[in-house]
Short mmCIF file of C-alpha atoms and ligand atoms in Angstrom, two decimals:
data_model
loop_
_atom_site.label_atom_id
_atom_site.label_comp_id
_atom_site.label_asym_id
_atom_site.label_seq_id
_atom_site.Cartn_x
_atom_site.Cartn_y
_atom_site.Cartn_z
CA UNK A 1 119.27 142.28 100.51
CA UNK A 2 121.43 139.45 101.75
CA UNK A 3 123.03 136.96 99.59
CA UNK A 4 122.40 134.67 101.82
CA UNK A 5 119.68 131.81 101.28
CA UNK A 6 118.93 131.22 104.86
CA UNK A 7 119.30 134.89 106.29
CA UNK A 8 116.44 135.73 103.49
CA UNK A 9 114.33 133.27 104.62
CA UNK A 10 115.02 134.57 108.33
CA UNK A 11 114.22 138.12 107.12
CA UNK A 12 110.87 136.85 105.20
CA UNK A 13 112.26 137.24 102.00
CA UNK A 14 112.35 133.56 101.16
CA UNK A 15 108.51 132.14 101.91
CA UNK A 16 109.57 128.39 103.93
CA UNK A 17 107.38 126.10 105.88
CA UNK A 18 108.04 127.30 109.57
CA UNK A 19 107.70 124.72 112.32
CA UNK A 20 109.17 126.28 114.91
CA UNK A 21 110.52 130.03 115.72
CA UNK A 22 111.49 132.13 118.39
CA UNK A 23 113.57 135.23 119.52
CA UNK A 24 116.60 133.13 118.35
CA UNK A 25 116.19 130.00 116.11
CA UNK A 26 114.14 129.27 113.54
CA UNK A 27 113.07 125.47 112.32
CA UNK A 28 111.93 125.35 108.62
CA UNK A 29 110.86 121.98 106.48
CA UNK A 30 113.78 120.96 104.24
CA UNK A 31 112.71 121.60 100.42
CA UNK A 32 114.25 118.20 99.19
CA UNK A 33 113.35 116.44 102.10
CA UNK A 34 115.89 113.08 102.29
CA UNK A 35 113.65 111.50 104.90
CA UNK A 36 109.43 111.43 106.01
CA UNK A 37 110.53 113.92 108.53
CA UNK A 38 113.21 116.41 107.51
CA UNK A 39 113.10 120.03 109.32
CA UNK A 40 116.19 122.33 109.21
CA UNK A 41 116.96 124.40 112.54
CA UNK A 42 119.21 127.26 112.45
CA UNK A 43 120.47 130.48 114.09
CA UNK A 44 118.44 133.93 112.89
CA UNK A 45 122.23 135.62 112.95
CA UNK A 46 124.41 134.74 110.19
CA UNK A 47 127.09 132.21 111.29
CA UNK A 48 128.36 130.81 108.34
CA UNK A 49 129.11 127.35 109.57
CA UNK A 50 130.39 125.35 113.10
CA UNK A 51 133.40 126.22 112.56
CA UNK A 52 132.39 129.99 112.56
CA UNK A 53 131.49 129.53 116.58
CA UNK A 54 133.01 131.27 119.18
CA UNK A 55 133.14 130.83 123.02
CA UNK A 56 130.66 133.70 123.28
CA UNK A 57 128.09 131.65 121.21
CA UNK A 58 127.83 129.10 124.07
CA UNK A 59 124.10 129.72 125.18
CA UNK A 60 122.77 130.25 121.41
CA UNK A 61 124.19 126.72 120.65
CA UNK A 62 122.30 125.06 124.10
CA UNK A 63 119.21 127.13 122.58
CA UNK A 64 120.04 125.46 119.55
CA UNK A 65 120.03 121.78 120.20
CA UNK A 66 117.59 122.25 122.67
CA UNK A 67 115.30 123.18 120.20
CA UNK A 68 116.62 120.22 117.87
CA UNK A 69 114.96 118.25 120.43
CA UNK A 70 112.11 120.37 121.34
CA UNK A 71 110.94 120.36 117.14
CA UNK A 72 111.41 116.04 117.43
CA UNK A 73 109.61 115.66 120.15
CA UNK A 74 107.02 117.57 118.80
CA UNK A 75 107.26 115.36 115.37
CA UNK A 76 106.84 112.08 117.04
CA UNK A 77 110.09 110.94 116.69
CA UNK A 78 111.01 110.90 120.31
CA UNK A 79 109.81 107.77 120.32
CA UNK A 80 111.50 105.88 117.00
CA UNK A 81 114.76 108.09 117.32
CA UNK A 82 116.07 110.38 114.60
CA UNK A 83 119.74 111.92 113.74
CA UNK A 84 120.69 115.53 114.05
CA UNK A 85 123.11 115.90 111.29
CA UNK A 86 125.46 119.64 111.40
CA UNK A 87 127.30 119.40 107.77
CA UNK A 88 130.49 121.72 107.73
CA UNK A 89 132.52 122.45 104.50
CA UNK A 90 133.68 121.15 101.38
CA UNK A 91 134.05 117.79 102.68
CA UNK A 92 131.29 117.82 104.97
CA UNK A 93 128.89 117.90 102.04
CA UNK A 94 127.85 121.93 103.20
CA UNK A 95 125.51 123.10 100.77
CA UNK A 96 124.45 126.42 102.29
CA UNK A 97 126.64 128.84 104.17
CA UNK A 98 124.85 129.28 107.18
CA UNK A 99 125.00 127.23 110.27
CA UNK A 100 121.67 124.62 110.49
CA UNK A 101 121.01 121.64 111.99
CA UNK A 102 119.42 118.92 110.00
CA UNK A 103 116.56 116.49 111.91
CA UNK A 104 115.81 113.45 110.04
CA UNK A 105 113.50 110.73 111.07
CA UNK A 106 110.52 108.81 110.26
CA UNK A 107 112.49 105.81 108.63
CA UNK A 108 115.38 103.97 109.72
CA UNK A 109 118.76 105.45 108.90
CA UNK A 110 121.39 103.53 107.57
CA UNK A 111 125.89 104.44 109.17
CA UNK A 112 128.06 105.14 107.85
CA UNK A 113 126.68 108.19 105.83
CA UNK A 114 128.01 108.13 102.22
P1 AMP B 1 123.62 121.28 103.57
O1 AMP B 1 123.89 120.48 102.32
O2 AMP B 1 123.93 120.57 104.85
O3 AMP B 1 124.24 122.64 103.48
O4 AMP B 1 122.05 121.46 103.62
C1 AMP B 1 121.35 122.47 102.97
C2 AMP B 1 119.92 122.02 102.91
O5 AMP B 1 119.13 123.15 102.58
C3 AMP B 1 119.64 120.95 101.85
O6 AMP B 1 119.12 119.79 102.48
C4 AMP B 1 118.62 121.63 100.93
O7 AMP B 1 117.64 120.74 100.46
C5 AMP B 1 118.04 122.69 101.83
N1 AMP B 1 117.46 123.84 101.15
C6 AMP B 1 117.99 124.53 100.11
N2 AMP B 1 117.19 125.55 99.77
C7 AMP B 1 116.13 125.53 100.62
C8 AMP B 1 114.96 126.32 100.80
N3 AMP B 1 114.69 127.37 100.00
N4 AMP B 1 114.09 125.98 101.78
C9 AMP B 1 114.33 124.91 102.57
N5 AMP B 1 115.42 124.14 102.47
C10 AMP B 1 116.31 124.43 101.52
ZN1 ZN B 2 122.88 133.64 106.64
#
């Protein structure tokens, strides 16, 4: 079984509200949601964070952010605007150890972030 919280939930492990999934990416609802809208999108490999990329991960990121957009849309917020948030490390406020995009939207969001 894999330690990690997200590759469980990729491998059904982990029960998690699926929006969105496919051959590659999978978008989830965040379980503390910090907005009305707040879906997680991530990679069904393990890559532990950005900075884990390689050149040869090129077309899985484009699949990536595509979808980023693809799951707003779908939410409505296409239309008020949202923020795609990708935390990475310590200081980056990286809570779990595999790569995800956050989508928050549904209320206006303040900059800087704390
Ligand atoms: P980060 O702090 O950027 O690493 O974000 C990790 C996110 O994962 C946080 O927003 C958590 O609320 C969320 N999270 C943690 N456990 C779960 C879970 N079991 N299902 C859905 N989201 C989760
Ligand atoms: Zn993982």
């Amino acid at each position: 079984m894999s330690a990690c919280l997200f590759c469980r939930i990729v491998a059904g492990e982990v029960p998690a509200q699926k929006v969105h999934e496919d051959d590659r990416v999978l978008a989830f609802r965040d379980i503390s949601p910090k907005a009305p809208t707040h879906v997680l999108v991530i990679p069904r490999r393990h890559v532990g964070s950005l900075d884990e990329l390689s050149a040869a991960d090129g077309d899985l990121v484009g699949h990536l952010f595509l979808t980023v957009a693809s799951v707003a849309r779908q939410a409505g917020l296409d239309a008020t605007g949202y923020r795609a948030v990708v935390n990475t490390g310590a200081d980056g406020g990286q809570t779990v150890h595999h790569l995800h995009v956050h989508i928050l939207g549904g209320r206006p969001l303040t900059w800087p972030p704390g």
